[in-house]
């Protein structure tokens, strides 16, 4: 208990600092601009649908949209046609008089205004292909042709198309619990995604073969919920999708020599697989280490020389998915392996044409398997029965159970590290999207970061796992997987960049600048820093997992995420969300000044001033005095002896209050430092400081971010040390995304100037 009394000494010292720090009084009133102000003004008020804890509330509801579809691809004309029946269930408490259906393909309609929302200028020089596509060729017409919208009794339903949204009038208003079924007959011209762009379409090969990757291809129900009402914000091409969950029964007719896979369980495998494929498939279900090839490259090469006139129908059934996608070609090689997740076996699957080899046969399916394991550990066991990675040139796009990925060797099968890691990373990323947003079903149209940011954060975790679990995947010289996004130091250039070209993360996807950094890189890094530096893995991982469990197969909002992370961890993170997600502020924390003090027996100027202004005799104060090294009051002798040796007052106090035994063990600091930290950056962050002592040892201290709550520009810390400190470094491991590290060291690290470099070079 008595040890506490020693604290009085340091309190006197700290108040001395506080006085020095006092600022000019403000001359006008102000509103609360404190960086730790709670987010009540920014957040939606909790209610019965969404609670203050960030969980779904007792009145939470979501709509359901079930689909039955018959589809056919005409491989000669590249036309996709479909007849679908949508059964919509109104689980909301609201009465609905119309439904909104998304017609995403209309973004490629001839008269779509999507091309005109970006400003353009004449390029003084450009390639001939760019010139012709910009100024000479007719734009491709890939919009929907809606042939009919009918009720189940065949009557036409009134409908209005506004760009990519179609309003269907209900014959009778839908009340809570009502179901309504209707049919849409449609077709569209499939785009060449390599030349015309887009997230789906076909790649055309010189021999006329096409690899089709088909998605957002059918009229899809829009989301109706407590947050947006109808989410019928137009699709302009970049911002992705918002979709309700439902069950899909889909029959897809393609040429008989095609292979096909897509969202859902293949219901007629025996009809569409050869006997040999069935045998291999049974083997694959028991292969947990290596993929088993279901259809070989030699078989694919034999198929692609023919053009079957016959047709085959593949039947897929999917439960509780928010979307449906499929891939088909006669060129596909097909392999798969099993992954154990909890007590279930899930199939990791790849489809690729020979152009992807040898890279794809080596790494695609293993990357899928590894991703499922990593994500399942951090969230929930992957609930679907398979995850497919399809090779598609220049694509990186996700759908439930299936995704398209780039990464292609040259014609001779050679590839560099960039291609290899790029391919592995995109597979990890797109397979990861099964979790965000396919299952944790956030609104991509509104908040790109909620799926891309969370997913890119998880991609980083999964990439590191992949490098560890499959060391053979790493290139020579790489001890760990070289992740592009996630590490703090990789985001500093963006965050410290031109403010005119940056938007806060909390910006609608369509309106962000630097899409990749805004919606992927920065939120992923923010979460990584939150996990590694602010909260620690244990508390972060628990809260992150809680969020995924609360919102799996539901529709979360940003607040649901922010609130859950606090609710499950007892970390007040409003300051973190405010700074990282609602502003474009950056991190820059540095050392402004370091002063060193020793204990002295002589009353110093501070004590003399105090005595004079309080009408007291300075000799009567009997304080412990500290004098700054190098000041007029400093005496070289003070470097000798202990603090008690230099202060009779302290010595006497110790004699009176501590036993001989205690005096032997008590720490007697000899060196005192007054450290002033500055914060030119707007973000408040913990201050991580590494002290290096004269004996070569180091110690790291972390001061919580809350240290900035009274002064956003500079704060000080008094350090009492037994050992002499020879250098101090802020953020020594570059974990806070500090954009300017030139002010992070004491003594200042003198950077070799260009002139010195030149001089040394000449000398050397
Ligand atoms: Zn993504």
Short mmCIF file of N, CA, C and O in Angstrom, two decimals, residues 349-439:
data_model
loop_
_atom_site.label_atom_id
_atom_site.label_comp_id
_atom_site.label_asym_id
_atom_site.label_seq_id
_atom_site.Cartn_x
_atom_site.Cartn_y
_atom_site.Cartn_z
N UNK A 349 -14.23 -26.90 -56.37
CA UNK A 349 -14.37 -27.26 -57.79
C UNK A 349 -13.71 -26.21 -58.69
O UNK A 349 -13.75 -25.02 -58.37
N UNK A 350 -13.12 -26.68 -59.80
CA UNK A 350 -12.61 -25.73 -60.80
C UNK A 350 -13.03 -26.14 -62.20
O UNK A 350 -13.06 -27.33 -62.53
N UNK A 351 -13.35 -25.13 -63.01
CA UNK A 351 -13.64 -25.30 -64.44
C UNK A 351 -12.72 -24.36 -65.19
O UNK A 351 -12.68 -23.17 -64.88
N UNK A 352 -11.96 -24.89 -66.15
CA UNK A 352 -11.03 -24.03 -66.88
C UNK A 352 -10.75 -24.66 -68.23
O UNK A 352 -10.77 -25.88 -68.38
N UNK A 353 -10.48 -23.81 -69.21
CA UNK A 353 -10.08 -24.35 -70.50
C UNK A 353 -8.56 -24.48 -70.51
O UNK A 353 -7.88 -23.95 -69.64
N UNK A 354 -8.04 -25.19 -71.52
CA UNK A 354 -6.60 -25.51 -71.55
C UNK A 354 -5.72 -24.26 -71.48
O UNK A 354 -4.58 -24.31 -71.04
N UNK A 355 -6.28 -23.09 -71.89
CA UNK A 355 -5.52 -21.84 -71.85
C UNK A 355 -5.08 -21.49 -70.43
O UNK A 355 -4.15 -20.71 -70.25
N UNK A 356 -5.76 -22.02 -69.43
CA UNK A 356 -5.41 -21.72 -68.04
C UNK A 356 -4.29 -22.59 -67.49
O UNK A 356 -3.72 -22.29 -66.44
N UNK A 357 -3.97 -23.66 -68.20
CA UNK A 357 -2.95 -24.58 -67.69
C UNK A 357 -1.53 -24.16 -68.09
O UNK A 357 -1.36 -23.45 -69.06
N UNK A 358 -0.52 -24.54 -67.28
CA UNK A 358 -0.59 -25.49 -66.17
C UNK A 358 -0.98 -24.86 -64.83
O UNK A 358 -1.12 -25.55 -63.82
N UNK A 359 -1.19 -23.55 -64.81
CA UNK A 359 -1.45 -22.86 -63.55
C UNK A 359 -2.72 -23.35 -62.87
O UNK A 359 -2.74 -23.62 -61.66
N UNK A 360 -3.77 -23.50 -63.65
CA UNK A 360 -5.08 -23.79 -63.05
C UNK A 360 -5.16 -25.19 -62.47
O UNK A 360 -5.72 -25.38 -61.39
N UNK A 361 -4.60 -26.19 -63.17
CA UNK A 361 -4.69 -27.55 -62.63
C UNK A 361 -3.88 -27.66 -61.34
O UNK A 361 -4.17 -28.46 -60.48
N UNK A 362 -2.84 -26.79 -61.22
CA UNK A 362 -2.02 -26.86 -60.01
C UNK A 362 -2.68 -26.19 -58.81
O UNK A 362 -2.65 -26.71 -57.71
N UNK A 363 -3.26 -25.01 -59.01
CA UNK A 363 -3.60 -24.19 -57.84
C UNK A 363 -5.04 -23.78 -57.66
O UNK A 363 -5.43 -23.38 -56.56
N UNK A 364 -5.86 -23.85 -58.69
CA UNK A 364 -7.21 -23.29 -58.51
C UNK A 364 -8.00 -24.00 -57.41
O UNK A 364 -8.45 -23.37 -56.45
N UNK A 365 -8.14 -25.32 -57.51
CA UNK A 365 -9.00 -26.03 -56.56
C UNK A 365 -8.43 -25.99 -55.15
O UNK A 365 -9.16 -25.90 -54.16
N UNK A 366 -7.10 -26.02 -55.04
CA UNK A 366 -6.48 -25.91 -53.71
C UNK A 366 -6.74 -24.54 -53.10
O UNK A 366 -6.94 -24.41 -51.89
N UNK A 367 -6.71 -23.51 -53.94
CA UNK A 367 -7.02 -22.16 -53.43
C UNK A 367 -8.47 -22.09 -52.96
O UNK A 367 -8.76 -21.47 -51.92
N UNK A 368 -9.37 -22.74 -53.68
CA UNK A 368 -10.78 -22.76 -53.26
C UNK A 368 -10.89 -23.45 -51.89
O UNK A 368 -11.52 -22.92 -50.96
N UNK A 369 -10.27 -24.62 -51.77
CA UNK A 369 -10.36 -25.41 -50.52
C UNK A 369 -9.80 -24.62 -49.35
O UNK A 369 -10.41 -24.54 -48.27
N UNK A 370 -8.64 -24.01 -49.56
CA UNK A 370 -8.00 -23.26 -48.50
C UNK A 370 -8.85 -22.07 -48.07
O UNK A 370 -8.98 -21.76 -46.88
N UNK A 371 -9.45 -21.40 -49.05
CA UNK A 371 -10.30 -20.24 -48.75
C UNK A 371 -11.50 -20.64 -47.90
O UNK A 371 -11.83 -19.97 -46.92
N UNK A 372 -12.14 -21.75 -48.26
CA UNK A 372 -13.31 -22.20 -47.50
C UNK A 372 -12.94 -22.46 -46.04
O UNK A 372 -13.68 -22.15 -45.12
N UNK A 373 -11.74 -23.04 -45.84
CA UNK A 373 -11.29 -23.34 -44.47
C UNK A 373 -11.02 -22.05 -43.69
O UNK A 373 -11.44 -21.92 -42.54
N UNK A 374 -10.31 -21.12 -44.31
CA UNK A 374 -9.96 -19.88 -43.61
C UNK A 374 -11.21 -19.08 -43.24
O UNK A 374 -11.37 -18.64 -42.11
N UNK A 375 -12.08 -18.90 -44.21
CA UNK A 375 -13.29 -18.11 -43.96
C UNK A 375 -14.20 -18.80 -42.94
O UNK A 375 -14.80 -18.14 -42.11
N UNK A 376 -14.29 -20.13 -43.05
CA UNK A 376 -15.16 -20.84 -42.10
C UNK A 376 -14.65 -20.67 -40.68
O UNK A 376 -15.44 -20.53 -39.74
N UNK A 377 -13.32 -20.67 -40.51
CA UNK A 377 -12.75 -20.49 -39.18
C UNK A 377 -13.11 -19.11 -38.62
O UNK A 377 -13.45 -18.97 -37.47
N UNK A 378 -13.06 -18.09 -39.46
CA UNK A 378 -13.28 -16.71 -39.00
C UNK A 378 -14.76 -16.34 -38.94
O UNK A 378 -15.11 -15.33 -38.34
N UNK A 379 -15.62 -17.11 -39.63
CA UNK A 379 -17.04 -16.73 -39.67
C UNK A 379 -17.92 -17.89 -39.22
O UNK A 379 -18.14 -18.06 -38.03
N UNK A 380 -18.38 -18.68 -40.16
CA UNK A 380 -19.23 -19.85 -39.87
C UNK A 380 -18.87 -20.90 -40.90
O UNK A 380 -18.31 -20.58 -41.95
N UNK A 381 -19.20 -22.16 -40.60
CA UNK A 381 -18.90 -23.21 -41.58
C UNK A 381 -19.68 -22.94 -42.87
O UNK A 381 -20.89 -22.71 -42.83
N UNK A 382 -18.97 -22.97 -43.96
CA UNK A 382 -19.58 -22.71 -45.27
C UNK A 382 -20.81 -23.60 -45.44
O UNK A 382 -20.70 -24.83 -45.39
N UNK A 383 -21.98 -23.01 -45.62
CA UNK A 383 -23.20 -23.83 -45.55
C UNK A 383 -23.59 -24.52 -46.86
O UNK A 383 -24.44 -25.40 -46.84
N UNK A 384 -23.01 -24.10 -47.99
CA UNK A 384 -23.40 -24.72 -49.26
C UNK A 384 -22.54 -25.97 -49.51
O UNK A 384 -21.57 -26.21 -48.82
N UNK A 385 -22.91 -26.75 -50.54
CA UNK A 385 -22.25 -28.04 -50.74
C UNK A 385 -21.04 -27.96 -51.66
O UNK A 385 -20.30 -28.92 -51.81
N UNK A 386 -20.86 -26.81 -52.34
CA UNK A 386 -19.72 -26.71 -53.26
C UNK A 386 -19.35 -25.25 -53.47
O UNK A 386 -20.15 -24.34 -53.19
N UNK A 387 -18.13 -25.04 -53.92
CA UNK A 387 -17.69 -23.70 -54.35
C UNK A 387 -16.85 -23.90 -55.60
O UNK A 387 -15.91 -24.69 -55.60
N UNK A 388 -17.23 -23.19 -56.67
CA UNK A 388 -16.60 -23.40 -57.97
C UNK A 388 -15.79 -22.17 -58.37
O UNK A 388 -16.27 -21.04 -58.24
N UNK A 389 -14.59 -22.40 -58.88
CA UNK A 389 -13.78 -21.33 -59.47
C UNK A 389 -13.71 -21.57 -60.97
O UNK A 389 -13.22 -22.61 -61.41
N UNK A 390 -14.20 -20.63 -61.75
CA UNK A 390 -14.20 -20.76 -63.21
C UNK A 390 -13.16 -19.82 -63.79
O UNK A 390 -13.11 -18.64 -63.42
N UNK A 391 -12.35 -20.33 -64.71
CA UNK A 391 -11.36 -19.47 -65.36
C UNK A 391 -12.03 -18.67 -66.47
O UNK A 391 -12.63 -19.25 -67.39
N UNK A 392 -11.97 -17.35 -66.37
CA UNK A 392 -12.52 -16.49 -67.42
C UNK A 392 -11.58 -15.32 -67.59
O UNK A 392 -11.19 -14.69 -66.61
N UNK A 393 -11.23 -15.05 -68.83
CA UNK A 393 -10.23 -14.03 -69.10
C UNK A 393 -10.63 -12.66 -68.53
O UNK A 393 -11.74 -12.19 -68.78
N UNK A 394 -9.75 -12.05 -67.81
CA UNK A 394 -9.89 -10.71 -67.24
C UNK A 394 -11.11 -10.55 -66.34
O UNK A 394 -11.58 -9.44 -66.11
N UNK A 395 -11.66 -11.66 -65.85
CA UNK A 395 -12.82 -11.55 -64.96
C UNK A 395 -12.42 -11.81 -63.52
O UNK A 395 -11.50 -12.58 -63.24
N UNK A 396 -13.13 -11.17 -62.61
CA UNK A 396 -13.03 -11.48 -61.18
C UNK A 396 -14.39 -11.15 -60.64
O UNK A 396 -14.67 -9.99 -60.36
N UNK A 397 -15.27 -12.13 -60.57
CA UNK A 397 -16.66 -11.81 -60.22
C UNK A 397 -17.30 -12.99 -59.51
O UNK A 397 -17.01 -14.14 -59.82
N UNK A 398 -18.20 -12.67 -58.59
CA UNK A 398 -18.71 -13.65 -57.65
C UNK A 398 -20.22 -13.84 -57.69
O UNK A 398 -20.95 -12.87 -57.89
N UNK A 399 -20.65 -15.06 -57.48
CA UNK A 399 -22.07 -15.42 -57.37
C UNK A 399 -22.15 -16.56 -56.36
O UNK A 399 -21.12 -17.14 -56.00
N UNK A 400 -23.34 -16.91 -55.88
CA UNK A 400 -23.40 -18.00 -54.89
C UNK A 400 -22.84 -19.31 -55.46
O UNK A 400 -23.25 -19.72 -56.55
N UNK A 401 -21.88 -19.88 -54.77
CA UNK A 401 -21.26 -21.17 -55.11
C UNK A 401 -20.36 -21.12 -56.34
O UNK A 401 -19.71 -22.12 -56.66
N UNK A 402 -20.36 -20.02 -57.10
CA UNK A 402 -19.58 -19.99 -58.34
C UNK A 402 -19.00 -18.59 -58.56
O UNK A 402 -19.62 -17.59 -58.21
N UNK A 403 -17.79 -18.55 -59.10
CA UNK A 403 -17.17 -17.25 -59.41
C UNK A 403 -16.25 -17.40 -60.62
O UNK A 403 -15.81 -18.49 -60.95
N UNK A 404 -15.97 -16.26 -61.28
CA UNK A 404 -15.08 -16.24 -62.44
C UNK A 404 -13.76 -15.59 -62.03
O UNK A 404 -13.77 -14.56 -61.36
N UNK A 405 -12.66 -16.14 -62.51
CA UNK A 405 -11.36 -15.62 -62.11
C UNK A 405 -10.37 -15.56 -63.27
O UNK A 405 -10.36 -16.42 -64.14
N UNK A 406 -9.52 -14.52 -63.22
CA UNK A 406 -8.50 -14.36 -64.26
C UNK A 406 -7.21 -15.08 -63.87
O UNK A 406 -7.15 -15.77 -62.84
N UNK A 407 -6.16 -14.88 -64.68
CA UNK A 407 -4.86 -15.50 -64.42
C UNK A 407 -4.56 -16.52 -65.50
O UNK A 407 -4.93 -17.68 -65.38
N UNK A 408 -3.91 -16.05 -66.59
CA UNK A 408 -3.68 -16.96 -67.71
C UNK A 408 -2.22 -16.93 -68.13
O UNK A 408 -1.67 -15.86 -68.39
N UNK A 409 -1.59 -18.10 -68.21
CA UNK A 409 -0.22 -18.17 -68.72
C UNK A 409 -0.16 -17.75 -70.19
O UNK A 409 -1.21 -17.63 -70.84
N UNK A 410 1.05 -17.55 -70.73
CA UNK A 410 1.14 -17.22 -72.15
C UNK A 410 0.90 -18.48 -72.99
O UNK A 410 0.64 -19.55 -72.45
N UNK A 411 1.00 -18.35 -74.33
CA UNK A 411 0.64 -19.47 -75.23
C UNK A 411 1.49 -20.70 -74.97
O UNK A 411 1.08 -21.83 -75.24
N UNK A 412 2.71 -20.48 -74.43
CA UNK A 412 3.59 -21.62 -74.16
C UNK A 412 3.41 -22.16 -72.74
O UNK A 412 4.16 -23.03 -72.30
N UNK A 413 2.46 -21.60 -72.01
CA UNK A 413 2.23 -22.09 -70.66
C UNK A 413 3.14 -21.46 -69.62
O UNK A 413 3.17 -21.90 -68.47
N UNK A 414 3.89 -20.42 -70.02
CA UNK A 414 4.76 -19.76 -69.04
C UNK A 414 4.00 -18.64 -68.33
O UNK A 414 3.14 -18.00 -68.91
N UNK A 415 4.37 -18.42 -67.08
CA UNK A 415 3.74 -17.32 -66.33
C UNK A 415 4.73 -16.78 -65.31
O UNK A 415 5.62 -17.49 -64.85
N UNK A 416 4.55 -15.50 -65.00
CA UNK A 416 5.41 -14.88 -63.98
C UNK A 416 4.68 -14.86 -62.64
O UNK A 416 3.52 -15.27 -62.53
N UNK A 417 5.39 -14.37 -61.61
CA UNK A 417 4.81 -14.31 -60.27
C UNK A 417 3.55 -13.46 -60.21
O UNK A 417 2.63 -13.76 -59.47
N UNK A 418 3.57 -12.39 -60.99
CA UNK A 418 2.43 -11.49 -60.96
C UNK A 418 1.17 -12.22 -61.40
O UNK A 418 0.11 -12.10 -60.78
N UNK A 419 1.30 -13.01 -62.47
CA UNK A 419 0.15 -13.78 -62.97
C UNK A 419 -0.26 -14.83 -61.95
O UNK A 419 -1.44 -15.02 -61.66
N UNK A 420 0.74 -15.52 -61.38
CA UNK A 420 0.44 -16.61 -60.45
C UNK A 420 -0.25 -16.08 -59.18
O UNK A 420 -1.34 -16.55 -58.81
N UNK A 421 0.38 -15.12 -58.53
CA UNK A 421 -0.22 -14.58 -57.30
C UNK A 421 -1.53 -13.86 -57.59
O UNK A 421 -2.47 -13.90 -56.80
N UNK A 422 -1.59 -13.20 -58.77
CA UNK A 422 -2.83 -12.53 -59.15
C UNK A 422 -3.97 -13.53 -59.25
O UNK A 422 -5.07 -13.28 -58.77
N UNK A 423 -3.68 -14.69 -59.84
CA UNK A 423 -4.70 -15.73 -60.00
C UNK A 423 -5.11 -16.31 -58.66
O UNK A 423 -6.30 -16.45 -58.36
N UNK A 424 -4.14 -16.61 -57.80
CA UNK A 424 -4.48 -17.16 -56.48
C UNK A 424 -5.29 -16.15 -55.67
O UNK A 424 -6.28 -16.50 -55.03
N UNK A 425 -4.85 -14.89 -55.72
CA UNK A 425 -5.53 -13.86 -54.92
C UNK A 425 -6.96 -13.63 -55.39
O UNK A 425 -7.86 -13.47 -54.57
N UNK A 426 -7.15 -13.63 -56.71
CA UNK A 426 -8.52 -13.36 -57.18
C UNK A 426 -9.42 -14.55 -56.83
O UNK A 426 -10.58 -14.38 -56.48
N UNK A 427 -8.88 -15.76 -56.88
CA UNK A 427 -9.70 -16.93 -56.51
C UNK A 427 -10.08 -16.85 -55.03
O UNK A 427 -11.24 -17.02 -54.65
N UNK A 428 -9.09 -16.56 -54.19
CA UNK A 428 -9.37 -16.45 -52.76
C UNK A 428 -10.43 -15.37 -52.53
O UNK A 428 -11.39 -15.55 -51.78
N UNK A 429 -10.26 -14.24 -53.21
CA UNK A 429 -11.20 -13.12 -53.06
C UNK A 429 -12.61 -13.51 -53.51
O UNK A 429 -13.58 -13.32 -52.77
N UNK A 430 -12.72 -14.04 -54.71
CA UNK A 430 -14.06 -14.28 -55.26
C UNK A 430 -14.76 -15.45 -54.55
O UNK A 430 -15.97 -15.40 -54.33
N UNK A 431 -14.02 -16.48 -54.21
CA UNK A 431 -14.62 -17.57 -53.43
C UNK A 431 -15.06 -17.01 -52.07
O UNK A 431 -16.13 -17.34 -51.56
N UNK A 432 -14.24 -16.11 -51.52
CA UNK A 432 -14.58 -15.48 -50.24
C UNK A 432 -15.89 -14.71 -50.28
O UNK A 432 -16.59 -14.61 -49.27
N UNK A 433 -16.23 -14.19 -51.46
CA UNK A 433 -17.49 -13.46 -51.59
C UNK A 433 -18.71 -14.33 -51.30
O UNK A 433 -19.80 -13.81 -51.09
N UNK A 434 -18.53 -15.64 -51.31
CA UNK A 434 -19.64 -16.50 -50.90
C UNK A 434 -20.14 -16.10 -49.51
O UNK A 434 -21.32 -16.22 -49.20
N UNK A 435 -19.18 -15.65 -48.66
CA UNK A 435 -19.54 -15.26 -47.29
C UNK A 435 -20.07 -13.83 -47.25
O UNK A 435 -21.06 -13.55 -46.59
N UNK A 436 -19.36 -12.92 -47.93
CA UNK A 436 -19.77 -11.51 -48.03
C UNK A 436 -19.83 -11.16 -49.52
O UNK A 436 -18.77 -11.11 -50.14
N UNK A 437 -20.91 -10.90 -50.14
CA UNK A 437 -22.24 -10.64 -49.61
C UNK A 437 -23.25 -11.76 -49.89
O UNK A 437 -24.43 -11.54 -49.71
N UNK A 438 -22.77 -12.95 -50.36
CA UNK A 438 -23.76 -13.95 -50.77
C UNK A 438 -24.53 -14.50 -49.57
O UNK A 438 -25.71 -14.82 -49.69
N UNK A 439 -23.87 -14.61 -48.41
CA UNK A 439 -24.56 -15.14 -47.23
C UNK A 439 -24.81 -14.02 -46.22
O UNK A 439 -25.94 -13.82 -45.78
#
